Amino acid sequence: MGMMLGLIKPTSGAVFINGQNIENEKNRTNILEKMNFISPYIELPKKLTVEENLKVYGRMYGVNNLQ
């Protein structure tokens, strides 16, 4: 997942999602805007609504607006 999100650089080869290489900044931004990931190891704050949680974690990955 770290490589798919662009957080870890591959030691060899390349990562493509929907035919787009994630090492290209424009491609990575485009991919991350359409991708969701919530780690099972991070507990979501219980007092936030689903929408608030999506906004918080979306901002962590550069997603500014919910669709």
mmCIF file with all atom_site columns, C-alpha atoms in Angstrom:
data_model
loop_
_atom_site.group_PDB
_atom_site.id
_atom_site.type_symbol
_atom_site.label_atom_id
_atom_site.label_alt_id
_atom_site.label_comp_id
_atom_site.label_asym_id
_atom_site.label_entity_id
_atom_site.label_seq_id
_atom_site.pdbx_PDB_ins_code
_atom_site.Cartn_x
_atom_site.Cartn_y
_atom_site.Cartn_z
_atom_site.occupancy
_atom_site.B_iso_or_equiv
_atom_site.pdbx_formal_charge
_atom_site.auth_seq_id
_atom_site.auth_comp_id
_atom_site.auth_asym_id
_atom_site.auth_atom_id
_atom_site.pdbx_PDB_model_num
ATOM 1  C CA . MET A 1 1  ? 0.000   0.000  0.000   1.00 0.00 ? 1  MET A CA 1
ATOM 2  C CA . GLY A 1 2  ? 2.824   2.394  0.787   1.00 0.00 ? 2  GLY A CA 1
ATOM 3  C CA . MET A 1 3  ? 4.159   2.065  -2.754  1.00 0.00 ? 3  MET A CA 1
ATOM 4  C CA . MET A 1 4  ? 0.692   2.408  -4.243  1.00 0.00 ? 4  MET A CA 1
ATOM 5  C CA . LEU A 1 5  ? 0.198   5.647  -2.293  1.00 0.00 ? 5  LEU A CA 1
ATOM 6  C CA . GLY A 1 6  ? 3.625   6.942  -3.314  1.00 0.00 ? 6  GLY A CA 1
ATOM 7  C CA . LEU A 1 7  ? 4.907   6.909  0.276   1.00 0.00 ? 7  LEU A CA 1
ATOM 8  C CA . ILE A 1 8  ? 7.590   4.267  -0.406  1.00 0.00 ? 8  ILE A CA 1
ATOM 9  C CA . LYS A 1 9  ? 9.721   4.299  -3.554  1.00 0.00 ? 9  LYS A CA 1
ATOM 10 C CA . PRO A 1 10 ? 10.177  0.875  -5.209  1.00 0.00 ? 10 PRO A CA 1
ATOM 11 C CA . THR A 1 11 ? 13.741  -0.488 -5.060  1.00 0.00 ? 11 THR A CA 1
ATOM 12 C CA . SER A 1 12 ? 13.251  -1.863 -8.572  1.00 0.00 ? 12 SER A CA 1
ATOM 13 C CA . GLY A 1 13 ? 10.558  -1.759 -11.206 1.00 0.00 ? 13 GLY A CA 1
ATOM 14 C CA . ALA A 1 14 ? 7.658   0.671  -11.241 1.00 0.00 ? 14 ALA A CA 1
ATOM 15 C CA . VAL A 1 15 ? 4.118   0.882  -9.886  1.00 0.00 ? 15 VAL A CA 1
ATOM 16 C CA . PHE A 1 16 ? 1.300   1.469  -12.364 1.00 0.00 ? 16 PHE A CA 1
ATOM 17 C CA . ILE A 1 17 ? -2.340  2.025  -11.394 1.00 0.00 ? 17 ILE A CA 1
ATOM 18 C CA . ASN A 1 18 ? -4.847  2.120  -14.248 1.00 0.00 ? 18 ASN A CA 1
ATOM 19 C CA . GLY A 1 19 ? -1.910  2.340  -16.662 1.00 0.00 ? 19 GLY A CA 1
ATOM 20 C CA . GLN A 1 20 ? -0.424  5.420  -14.953 1.00 0.00 ? 20 GLN A CA 1
ATOM 21 C CA . ASN A 1 21 ? 3.044   5.390  -13.390 1.00 0.00 ? 21 ASN A CA 1
ATOM 22 C CA . ILE A 1 22 ? 2.758   6.761  -9.842  1.00 0.00 ? 22 ILE A CA 1
ATOM 23 C CA . GLU A 1 23 ? 6.293   8.225  -9.937  1.00 0.00 ? 23 GLU A CA 1
ATOM 24 C CA . ASN A 1 24 ? 4.928   10.991 -12.159 1.00 0.00 ? 24 ASN A CA 1
ATOM 25 C CA . GLU A 1 25 ? 3.634   13.702 -9.774  1.00 0.00 ? 25 GLU A CA 1
ATOM 26 C CA . LYS A 1 26 ? 0.656   14.618 -11.980 1.00 0.00 ? 26 LYS A CA 1
ATOM 27 C CA . ASN A 1 27 ? -0.333  10.945 -12.348 1.00 0.00 ? 27 ASN A CA 1
ATOM 28 C CA . ARG A 1 28 ? 0.028   10.330 -8.595  1.00 0.00 ? 28 ARG A CA 1
ATOM 29 C CA . THR A 1 29 ? -2.178  13.328 -7.773  1.00 0.00 ? 29 THR A CA 1
ATOM 30 C CA . ASN A 1 30 ? -4.800  12.153 -10.267 1.00 0.00 ? 30 ASN A CA 1
ATOM 31 C CA . ILE A 1 31 ? -4.706  8.593  -8.873  1.00 0.00 ? 31 ILE A CA 1
ATOM 32 C CA . LEU A 1 32 ? -4.859  9.649  -5.208  1.00 0.00 ? 32 LEU A CA 1
ATOM 33 C CA . GLU A 1 33 ? -7.886  11.842 -5.875  1.00 0.00 ? 33 GLU A CA 1
ATOM 34 C CA . LYS A 1 34 ? -9.764  8.692  -6.914  1.00 0.00 ? 34 LYS A CA 1
ATOM 35 C CA . MET A 1 35 ? -8.332  6.288  -4.339  1.00 0.00 ? 35 MET A CA 1
ATOM 36 C CA . ASN A 1 36 ? -9.320  5.664  -0.728  1.00 0.00 ? 36 ASN A CA 1
ATOM 37 C CA . PHE A 1 37 ? -7.363  3.956  2.012   1.00 0.00 ? 37 PHE A CA 1
ATOM 38 C CA . ILE A 1 38 ? -8.038  3.722  5.721   1.00 0.00 ? 38 ILE A CA 1
ATOM 39 C CA . SER A 1 39 ? -5.567  1.660  7.691   1.00 0.00 ? 39 SER A CA 1
ATOM 40 C CA . PRO A 1 40 ? -7.078  -1.062 9.874   1.00 0.00 ? 40 PRO A CA 1
ATOM 41 C CA . TYR A 1 41 ? -4.420  -0.170 12.450  1.00 0.00 ? 41 TYR A CA 1
ATOM 42 C CA . ILE A 1 42 ? -5.594  3.401  12.947  1.00 0.00 ? 42 ILE A CA 1
ATOM 43 C CA . GLU A 1 43 ? -8.704  3.817  15.056  1.00 0.00 ? 43 GLU A CA 1
ATOM 44 C CA . LEU A 1 44 ? -11.084 6.449  13.755  1.00 0.00 ? 44 LEU A CA 1
ATOM 45 C CA . PRO A 1 45 ? -12.178 9.066  16.282  1.00 0.00 ? 45 PRO A CA 1
ATOM 46 C CA . LYS A 1 46 ? -15.504 7.867  17.693  1.00 0.00 ? 46 LYS A CA 1
ATOM 47 C CA . LYS A 1 47 ? -17.025 11.343 18.017  1.00 0.00 ? 47 LYS A CA 1
ATOM 48 C CA . LEU A 1 48 ? -16.630 12.264 14.337  1.00 0.00 ? 48 LEU A CA 1
ATOM 49 C CA . THR A 1 49 ? -19.267 11.519 11.723  1.00 0.00 ? 49 THR A CA 1
ATOM 50 C CA . VAL A 1 50 ? -18.418 9.386  8.680   1.00 0.00 ? 50 VAL A CA 1
ATOM 51 C CA . GLU A 1 51 ? -18.198 12.554 6.572   1.00 0.00 ? 51 GLU A CA 1
ATOM 52 C CA . GLU A 1 52 ? -15.862 14.227 9.089   1.00 0.00 ? 52 GLU A CA 1
ATOM 53 C CA . ASN A 1 53 ? -13.601 11.145 9.146   1.00 0.00 ? 53 ASN A CA 1
ATOM 54 C CA . LEU A 1 54 ? -13.448 11.125 5.338   1.00 0.00 ? 54 LEU A CA 1
ATOM 55 C CA . LYS A 1 55 ? -12.492 14.799 5.319   1.00 0.00 ? 55 LYS A CA 1
ATOM 56 C CA . VAL A 1 56 ? -9.756  14.318 7.942   1.00 0.00 ? 56 VAL A CA 1
ATOM 57 C CA . TYR A 1 57 ? -8.145  11.341 6.224   1.00 0.00 ? 57 TYR A CA 1
ATOM 58 C CA . GLY A 1 58 ? -8.743  12.769 2.763   1.00 0.00 ? 58 GLY A CA 1
ATOM 59 C CA . ARG A 1 59 ? -6.777  15.891 3.677   1.00 0.00 ? 59 ARG A CA 1
ATOM 60 C CA . MET A 1 60 ? -3.893  13.682 4.838   1.00 0.00 ? 60 MET A CA 1
ATOM 61 C CA . TYR A 1 61 ? -3.597  12.422 1.264   1.00 0.00 ? 61 TYR A CA 1
ATOM 62 C CA . GLY A 1 62 ? -4.257  15.701 -0.530  1.00 0.00 ? 62 GLY A CA 1
ATOM 63 C CA . VAL A 1 63 ? -7.946  15.152 -1.310  1.00 0.00 ? 63 VAL A CA 1
ATOM 64 C CA . ASN A 1 64 ? -9.712  18.445 -0.665  1.00 0.00 ? 64 ASN A CA 1
ATOM 65 C CA . ASN A 1 65 ? -13.288 17.793 -1.743  1.00 0.00 ? 65 ASN A CA 1
ATOM 66 C CA . LEU A 1 66 ? -15.641 14.856 -1.293  1.00 0.00 ? 66 LEU A CA 1
ATOM 67 C CA . GLN A 1 67 ? -17.438 13.525 -4.330  1.00 0.00 ? 67 GLN A CA 1
#
